[in-house]
PDB file of C-alpha atoms in Angstrom:
ATOM      1  CA  UNK A   1      91.460 109.406  87.121  1.00 95.00           C
ATOM      2  CA  UNK A   2      94.504 107.472  88.219  1.00 97.00           C
ATOM      3  CA  UNK A   3      97.769 108.988  87.006  1.00 98.00           C
ATOM      4  CA  UNK A   4     101.409 108.199  87.586  1.00 98.00           C
ATOM      5  CA  UNK A   5     103.667 110.973  86.306  1.00 98.00           C
ATOM      6  CA  UNK A   6     107.401 110.345  86.198  1.00 98.00           C
ATOM      7  CA  UNK A   7     110.352 112.691  86.100  1.00 98.00           C
ATOM      8  CA  UNK A   8     112.214 113.431  82.911  1.00 98.00           C
ATOM      9  CA  UNK A   9     115.008 111.713  81.041  1.00 98.00           C
ATOM     10  CA  UNK A  10     118.453 111.479  82.599  1.00 98.00           C
ATOM     11  CA  UNK A  11     121.969 111.021  81.249  1.00 98.00           C
ATOM     12  CA  UNK A  12     124.507 109.679  83.712  1.00 98.00           C
ATOM     13  CA  UNK A  13     128.104 108.542  83.668  1.00 98.00           C
ATOM     14  CA  UNK A  14     129.099 105.019  84.707  1.00 98.00           C
ATOM     15  CA  UNK A  15     129.433 104.760  88.463  1.00 98.00           C
ATOM     16  CA  UNK A  16     126.963 107.566  89.161  1.00 98.00           C
ATOM     17  CA  UNK A  17     123.495 107.296  90.702  1.00 98.00           C
ATOM     18  CA  UNK A  18     120.093 108.263  89.341  1.00 98.00           C
ATOM     19  CA  UNK A  19     116.883 109.047  91.187  1.00 98.00           C
ATOM     20  CA  UNK A  20     113.575 108.832  89.333  1.00 98.00           C
ATOM     21  CA  UNK A  21     110.321 110.122  90.789  1.00 98.00           C
ATOM     22  CA  UNK A  22     106.759 108.916  90.286  1.00 98.00           C
ATOM     23  CA  UNK A  23     103.937 111.238  91.337  1.00 98.00           C
ATOM     24  CA  UNK A  24     100.656 109.402  91.987  1.00 98.00           C
ATOM     25  CA  UNK A  25      97.161 110.888  91.895  1.00 98.00           C
ATOM     26  CA  UNK A  26      93.546 109.879  91.492  1.00 97.00           C
ATOM     27  CA  UNK A  27      93.467 107.077  94.055  1.00 97.00           C
ATOM     28  CA  UNK A  28      94.344 106.417  97.697  1.00 97.00           C
ATOM     29  CA  UNK A  29      98.131 106.583  97.629  1.00 97.00           C
ATOM     30  CA  UNK A  30      98.608 104.344 100.663  1.00 96.00           C
ATOM     31  CA  UNK A  31      96.210 101.701  99.364  1.00 95.00           C
ATOM     32  CA  UNK A  32      98.320 100.130  96.611  1.00 97.00           C
ATOM     33  CA  UNK A  33     101.914  99.037  96.218  1.00 97.00           C
ATOM     34  CA  UNK A  34     104.048 100.834  93.641  1.00 98.00           C
ATOM     35  CA  UNK A  35     106.439  98.742  91.570  1.00 98.00           C
ATOM     36  CA  UNK A  36     109.377  99.592  89.338  1.00 98.00           C
ATOM     37  CA  UNK A  37     109.887  97.800  86.033  1.00 98.00           C
ATOM     38  CA  UNK A  38     112.562  98.555  83.474  1.00 98.00           C
ATOM     39  CA  UNK A  39     112.953  97.911  79.764  1.00 98.00           C
ATOM     40  CA  UNK A  40     116.292  98.061  77.981  1.00 97.00           C
ATOM     41  CA  UNK A  41     116.203  99.292  74.361  1.00 96.00           C
ATOM     42  CA  UNK A  42     114.449  96.740  72.174  1.00 94.00           C
ATOM     43  CA  UNK A  43     114.196  94.294  75.063  1.00 95.00           C
ATOM     44  CA  UNK A  44     111.548  92.876  77.389  1.00 96.00           C
ATOM     45  CA  UNK A  45     110.293  93.898  80.813  1.00 98.00           C
ATOM     46  CA  UNK A  46     112.219  93.359  84.045  1.00 98.00           C
ATOM     47  CA  UNK A  47     110.782  93.808  87.521  1.00 98.00           C
ATOM     48  CA  UNK A  48     112.990  95.641  90.007  1.00 98.00           C
ATOM     49  CA  UNK A  49     111.039  95.948  93.243  1.00 98.00           C
ATOM     50  CA  UNK A  50     108.112  97.406  95.128  1.00 98.00           C
ATOM     51  CA  UNK A  51     107.230  99.706  97.967  1.00 98.00           C
ATOM     52  CA  UNK A  52     104.212  99.664 100.225  1.00 97.00           C
ATOM     53  CA  UNK A  53     103.426 103.392 100.503  1.00 97.00           C
ATOM     54  CA  UNK A  54     101.477 102.822 103.725  1.00 97.00           C
ATOM     55  CA  UNK A  55     104.254 101.167 105.719  1.00 97.00           C
ATOM     56  CA  UNK A  56     107.320 102.042 103.681  1.00 97.00           C
ATOM     57  CA  UNK A  57     108.217  98.345 103.407  1.00 97.00           C
ATOM     58  CA  UNK A  58     110.151  97.406 100.306  1.00 98.00           C
ATOM     59  CA  UNK A  59     111.093  94.262  98.401  1.00 97.00           C
ATOM     60  CA  UNK A  60     113.733  94.177  95.678  1.00 98.00           C
ATOM     61  CA  UNK A  61     114.720  91.715  92.998  1.00 97.00           C
ATOM     62  CA  UNK A  62     117.868  89.877  94.001  1.00 97.00           C
ATOM     63  CA  UNK A  63     119.621  91.209  90.896  1.00 96.00           C
ATOM     64  CA  UNK A  64     119.322  94.778  92.188  1.00 97.00           C
ATOM     65  CA  UNK A  65     119.829  94.176  95.920  1.00 96.00           C
ATOM     66  CA  UNK A  66     122.345  96.649  97.269  1.00 96.00           C
ATOM     67  CA  UNK A  67     122.039  98.988  94.281  1.00 98.00           C
ATOM     68  CA  UNK A  68     118.377 100.027  94.305  1.00 98.00           C
ATOM     69  CA  UNK A  69     116.474 101.992  96.923  1.00 98.00           C
ATOM     70  CA  UNK A  70     112.784 102.804  96.675  1.00 98.00           C
ATOM     71  CA  UNK A  71     111.318 105.407  99.018  1.00 98.00           C
ATOM     72  CA  UNK A  72     108.146 107.404  99.300  1.00 98.00           C
ATOM     73  CA  UNK A  73     107.014 110.823 100.442  1.00 97.00           C
ATOM     74  CA  UNK A  74     103.434 110.288 101.513  1.00 97.00           C
ATOM     75  CA  UNK A  75     102.330 113.958 101.907  1.00 97.00           C
ATOM     76  CA  UNK A  76     103.167 114.588  98.249  1.00 97.00           C
ATOM     77  CA  UNK A  77     102.120 111.099  97.056  1.00 98.00           C
ATOM     78  CA  UNK A  78     105.438 110.519  95.339  1.00 98.00           C
ATOM     79  CA  UNK A  79     107.616 107.432  95.099  1.00 98.00           C
ATOM     80  CA  UNK A  80     111.322 107.537  94.255  1.00 98.00           C
ATOM     81  CA  UNK A  81     113.608 104.888  92.791  1.00 98.00           C
ATOM     82  CA  UNK A  82     117.336 105.414  93.161  1.00 98.00           C
ATOM     83  CA  UNK A  83     119.791 103.169  91.326  1.00 98.00           C
ATOM     84  CA  UNK A  84     123.459 103.469  92.192  1.00 98.00           C
ATOM     85  CA  UNK A  85     126.757 102.358  90.649  1.00 98.00           C
ATOM     86  CA  UNK A  86     125.283 102.715  87.190  1.00 98.00           C
ATOM     87  CA  UNK A  87     126.666 100.668  84.305  1.00 98.00           C
ATOM     88  CA  UNK A  88     126.061 100.953  80.585  1.00 97.00           C
ATOM     89  CA  UNK A  89     123.669  98.003  80.711  1.00 97.00           C
ATOM     90  CA  UNK A  90     121.439  99.990  83.069  1.00 98.00           C
ATOM     91  CA  UNK A  91     120.455 102.110  80.069  1.00 98.00           C
ATOM     92  CA  UNK A  92     116.705 101.569  79.904  1.00 98.00           C
ATOM     93  CA  UNK A  93     113.275 103.074  80.266  1.00 98.00           C
ATOM     94  CA  UNK A  94     112.218 102.859  83.896  1.00 98.00           C
ATOM     95  CA  UNK A  95     108.516 102.592  84.684  1.00 98.00           C
ATOM     96  CA  UNK A  96     106.602 102.885  87.915  1.00 98.00           C
ATOM     97  CA  UNK A  97     103.396 100.890  88.048  1.00 98.00           C
ATOM     98  CA  UNK A  98     100.552 100.576  90.512  1.00 97.00           C
ATOM     99  CA  UNK A  99      99.414  97.166  91.777  1.00 95.00           C
ATOM    100  CA  UNK A 100      95.900  96.144  90.945  1.00 89.00           C
ATOM    101  CA  UNK A 101      96.383  93.432  93.525  1.00 86.00           C
ATOM    102  CA  UNK A 102      99.542  91.506  94.151  1.00 87.00           C
ATOM    103  CA  UNK A 103     101.820  91.399  91.167  1.00 90.00           C
ATOM    104  CA  UNK A 104      99.575  92.724  88.422  1.00 90.00           C
ATOM    105  CA  UNK A 105      99.954  96.290  87.324  1.00 96.00           C
ATOM    106  CA  UNK A 106      96.902  98.260  86.265  1.00 96.00           C
ATOM    107  CA  UNK A 107      98.353 101.750  85.837  1.00 97.00           C
ATOM    108  CA  UNK A 108     101.789 102.715  84.627  1.00 98.00           C
ATOM    109  CA  UNK A 109     103.819 105.880  84.488  1.00 98.00           C
ATOM    110  CA  UNK A 110     104.901 107.210  81.121  1.00 98.00           C
ATOM    111  CA  UNK A 111     108.437 105.942  81.610  1.00 98.00           C
ATOM    112  CA  UNK A 112     111.769 107.658  82.215  1.00 98.00           C
ATOM    113  CA  UNK A 113     114.705 107.018  79.906  1.00 98.00           C
ATOM    114  CA  UNK A 114     117.975 106.695  81.788  1.00 98.00           C
ATOM    115  CA  UNK A 115     121.042 106.684  79.568  1.00 98.00           C
ATOM    116  CA  UNK A 116     124.375 105.620  81.048  1.00 98.00           C
ATOM    117  CA  UNK A 117     127.280 106.706  78.909  1.00 97.00           C
ATOM    118  CA  UNK A 118     130.785 107.985  79.394  1.00 94.00           C
TER     119      UNK A 118
ATOM    120  CA  UNK B   1     112.841  82.369  89.162  1.00 96.00           C
ATOM    121  CA  UNK B   2     109.930  81.193  87.023  1.00 97.00           C
ATOM    122  CA  UNK B   3     110.707  81.366  83.310  1.00 98.00           C
ATOM    123  CA  UNK B   4     107.936  82.481  80.950  1.00 98.00           C
ATOM    124  CA  UNK B   5     108.167  81.489  77.302  1.00 98.00           C
ATOM    125  CA  UNK B   6     105.907  82.948  74.641  1.00 98.00           C
ATOM    126  CA  UNK B   7     105.248  81.675  71.157  1.00 97.00           C
ATOM    127  CA  UNK B   8     105.464  82.796  68.515  1.00 97.00           C
ATOM    128  CA  UNK B   9     107.964  85.646  68.944  1.00 97.00           C
ATOM    129  CA  UNK B  10     106.235  87.452  66.101  1.00 97.00           C
ATOM    130  CA  UNK B  11     103.319  86.895  63.797  1.00 96.00           C
ATOM    131  CA  UNK B  12     101.883  88.531  60.732  1.00 96.00           C
ATOM    132  CA  UNK B  13      98.158  89.026  60.569  1.00 96.00           C
ATOM    133  CA  UNK B  14      95.456  91.062  58.896  1.00 95.00           C
ATOM    134  CA  UNK B  15      92.570  93.113  60.195  1.00 96.00           C
ATOM    135  CA  UNK B  16      89.725  90.769  61.085  1.00 96.00           C
ATOM    136  CA  UNK B  17      91.959  87.757  61.784  1.00 96.00           C
ATOM    137  CA  UNK B  18      91.629  85.651  64.907  1.00 97.00           C
ATOM    138  CA  UNK B  19      95.010  85.291  66.553  1.00 97.00           C
ATOM    139  CA  UNK B  20      96.314  83.281  69.491  1.00 98.00           C
ATOM    140  CA  UNK B  21      99.476  83.799  71.518  1.00 98.00           C
ATOM    141  CA  UNK B  22     100.736  81.067  73.832  1.00 98.00           C
ATOM    142  CA  UNK B  23     102.634  81.474  77.090  1.00 98.00           C
ATOM    143  CA  UNK B  24     104.256  78.630  79.019  1.00 98.00           C
ATOM    144  CA  UNK B  25     105.541  78.786  82.580  1.00 98.00           C
ATOM    145  CA  UNK B  26     108.507  76.757  83.795  1.00 98.00           C
ATOM    146  CA  UNK B  27     106.446  75.592  86.800  1.00 98.00           C
ATOM    147  CA  UNK B  28     102.793  75.546  87.747  1.00 98.00           C
ATOM    148  CA  UNK B  29     101.405  78.994  88.513  1.00 98.00           C
ATOM    149  CA  UNK B  30      97.694  78.186  88.915  1.00 97.00           C
ATOM    150  CA  UNK B  31      95.818  81.174  87.451  1.00 98.00           C
ATOM    151  CA  UNK B  32      98.437  83.798  88.310  1.00 97.00           C
ATOM    152  CA  UNK B  33      98.971  84.949  84.757  1.00 98.00           C
ATOM    153  CA  UNK B  34      98.511  88.415  83.272  1.00 98.00           C
ATOM    154  CA  UNK B  35      98.665  89.787  79.741  1.00 98.00           C
ATOM    155  CA  UNK B  36      99.824  93.250  78.660  1.00 98.00           C
ATOM    156  CA  UNK B  37      99.802  95.118  75.384  1.00 98.00           C
ATOM    157  CA  UNK B  38     102.603  97.546  74.592  1.00 98.00           C
ATOM    158  CA  UNK B  39     102.776  99.964  71.682  1.00 97.00           C
ATOM    159  CA  UNK B  40     106.042 101.617  70.596  1.00 95.00           C
ATOM    160  CA  UNK B  41     107.166 104.360  72.955  1.00 95.00           C
ATOM    161  CA  UNK B  42     104.346 103.660  75.398  1.00 97.00           C
ATOM    162  CA  UNK B  43     103.984 101.918  78.729  1.00 98.00           C
ATOM    163  CA  UNK B  44     102.436  98.449  78.868  1.00 98.00           C
ATOM    164  CA  UNK B  45      98.680  98.252  79.319  1.00 98.00           C
ATOM    165  CA  UNK B  46      97.022  95.503  81.392  1.00 98.00           C
ATOM    166  CA  UNK B  47      94.563  93.500  79.279  1.00 98.00           C
ATOM    167  CA  UNK B  48      93.882  90.292  81.213  1.00 98.00           C
ATOM    168  CA  UNK B  49      94.567  89.355  84.833  1.00 97.00           C
ATOM    169  CA  UNK B  50      94.146  86.072  86.684  1.00 97.00           C
ATOM    170  CA  UNK B  51      94.433  84.223  83.356  1.00 98.00           C
ATOM    171  CA  UNK B  52      90.976  85.099  82.058  1.00 98.00           C
ATOM    172  CA  UNK B  53      89.575  88.229  83.717  1.00 97.00           C
ATOM    173  CA  UNK B  54      89.216  91.193  81.394  1.00 98.00           C
ATOM    174  CA  UNK B  55      90.597  94.442  82.788  1.00 97.00           C
ATOM    175  CA  UNK B  56      88.031  97.247  82.894  1.00 95.00           C
ATOM    176  CA  UNK B  57      87.896  99.177  79.648  1.00 96.00           C
ATOM    177  CA  UNK B  58      89.522  96.467  77.530  1.00 98.00           C
ATOM    178  CA  UNK B  59      87.479  95.414  74.478  1.00 97.00           C
ATOM    179  CA  UNK B  60      85.749  92.049  74.673  1.00 97.00           C
ATOM    180  CA  UNK B  61      87.580  90.784  71.556  1.00 98.00           C
ATOM    181  CA  UNK B  62      90.473  90.065  73.938  1.00 98.00           C
ATOM    182  CA  UNK B  63      90.237  86.879  75.981  1.00 98.00           C
ATOM    183  CA  UNK B  64      92.547  84.714  78.017  1.00 98.00           C
ATOM    184  CA  UNK B  65      92.486  81.080  79.047  1.00 98.00           C
ATOM    185  CA  UNK B  66      94.600  78.399  80.632  1.00 98.00           C
ATOM    186  CA  UNK B  67      95.890  77.299  84.007  1.00 98.00           C
ATOM    187  CA  UNK B  68      98.896  75.580  85.498  1.00 97.00           C
ATOM    188  CA  UNK B  69     101.677  76.011  82.984  1.00 98.00           C
ATOM    189  CA  UNK B  70      99.997  76.795  79.654  1.00 98.00           C
ATOM    190  CA  UNK B  71      98.027  79.911  78.801  1.00 98.00           C
ATOM    191  CA  UNK B  72      96.664  81.628  75.716  1.00 98.00           C
ATOM    192  CA  UNK B  73      95.688  85.125  74.709  1.00 98.00           C
ATOM    193  CA  UNK B  74      93.173  85.322  71.887  1.00 98.00           C
ATOM    194  CA  UNK B  75      92.082  88.325  69.859  1.00 97.00           C
ATOM    195  CA  UNK B  76      88.870  87.314  68.122  1.00 97.00           C
ATOM    196  CA  UNK B  77      88.921  89.904  65.333  1.00 96.00           C
ATOM    197  CA  UNK B  78      92.102  91.906  64.996  1.00 96.00           C
ATOM    198  CA  UNK B  79      91.635  95.655  64.740  1.00 96.00           C
ATOM    199  CA  UNK B  80      94.152  98.203  63.400  1.00 95.00           C
ATOM    200  CA  UNK B  81      94.890  99.445  66.923  1.00 96.00           C
ATOM    201  CA  UNK B  82      95.807  95.919  68.064  1.00 97.00           C
ATOM    202  CA  UNK B  83      99.104  95.809  66.166  1.00 93.00           C
ATOM    203  CA  UNK B  84     101.498  95.862  69.114  1.00 97.00           C
ATOM    204  CA  UNK B  85     103.689  93.666  71.291  1.00 98.00           C
ATOM    205  CA  UNK B  86     102.037  91.407  73.853  1.00 98.00           C
ATOM    206  CA  UNK B  87     103.644  90.174  77.061  1.00 98.00           C
ATOM    207  CA  UNK B  88     102.570  87.538  79.526  1.00 98.00           C
ATOM    208  CA  UNK B  89     103.634  87.852  83.160  1.00 98.00           C
ATOM    209  CA  UNK B  90     103.397  85.496  86.114  1.00 98.00           C
ATOM    210  CA  UNK B  91     102.237  86.925  89.420  1.00 97.00           C
ATOM    211  CA  UNK B  92     102.553  83.655  91.350  1.00 97.00           C
ATOM    212  CA  UNK B  93     105.875  84.272  93.029  1.00 96.00           C
ATOM    213  CA  UNK B  94     108.637  86.802  93.597  1.00 96.00           C
ATOM    214  CA  UNK B  95     110.156  87.997  91.368  1.00 97.00           C
ATOM    215  CA  UNK B  96     107.291  88.449  88.918  1.00 97.00           C
ATOM    216  CA  UNK B  97     108.635  87.595  85.482  1.00 98.00           C
ATOM    217  CA  UNK B  98     107.589  88.407  81.943  1.00 98.00           C
ATOM    218  CA  UNK B  99     107.671  86.515  78.691  1.00 98.00           C
ATOM    219  CA  UNK B 100     109.934  87.823  75.939  1.00 97.00           C
ATOM    220  CA  UNK B 101     107.018  89.304  74.020  1.00 98.00           C
ATOM    221  CA  UNK B 102     105.066  88.540  70.849  1.00 98.00           C
ATOM    222  CA  UNK B 103     105.022  91.209  68.184  1.00 97.00           C
ATOM    223  CA  UNK B 104     101.831  91.278  66.101  1.00 97.00           C
ATOM    224  CA  UNK B 105     102.526  92.862  62.732  1.00 94.00           C
ATOM    225  CA  UNK B 106     100.589  93.537  59.578  1.00 83.00           C
TER     226      UNK B 106
END
């Protein structure tokens, strides 16, 4: 069965960086894009970007350009999302999600809470 | 960016009720509209894609309709496990954007 398993919760200080991992299994890793979506406490869903695990190509939301980097390690079927220059309003649950096709997401990771606090 | 607006923001309902949630896009998006269900502390779950196609494993009491700028999600007979927050999302253009959510409460 398809599974996306994310790394655990993180607490970071403002200005620091965080790197969240997403381990994929149960399907052909290079056959589907992986996206990152975040959700601030009590708020809605915000798309951050995607990676094509086959080619390594990425596409990021303009809001996060220059601060987010998504990479993959194909042999271990894992995708990483690194967000730098953290601010308090980056406090959120970060999800990885697999594309069904295009921009619809049929499997999601369990989420990783990133707390940014001094 | 395409703005997605859901109504209502919340609704109260009872088991067995038929409920409808509406989603409007700020520009035409053809059939590129998806619906998700999210329960507290859990990741969203894809219910409907391409406006009206039921995701595998989703009960048939869920249905979607619409095209262009106006879409609806209908639950024909609300079950206890359906009390959750529902989000629409456009997949027509980058960035994909979500509605603000509709919370279905008892």
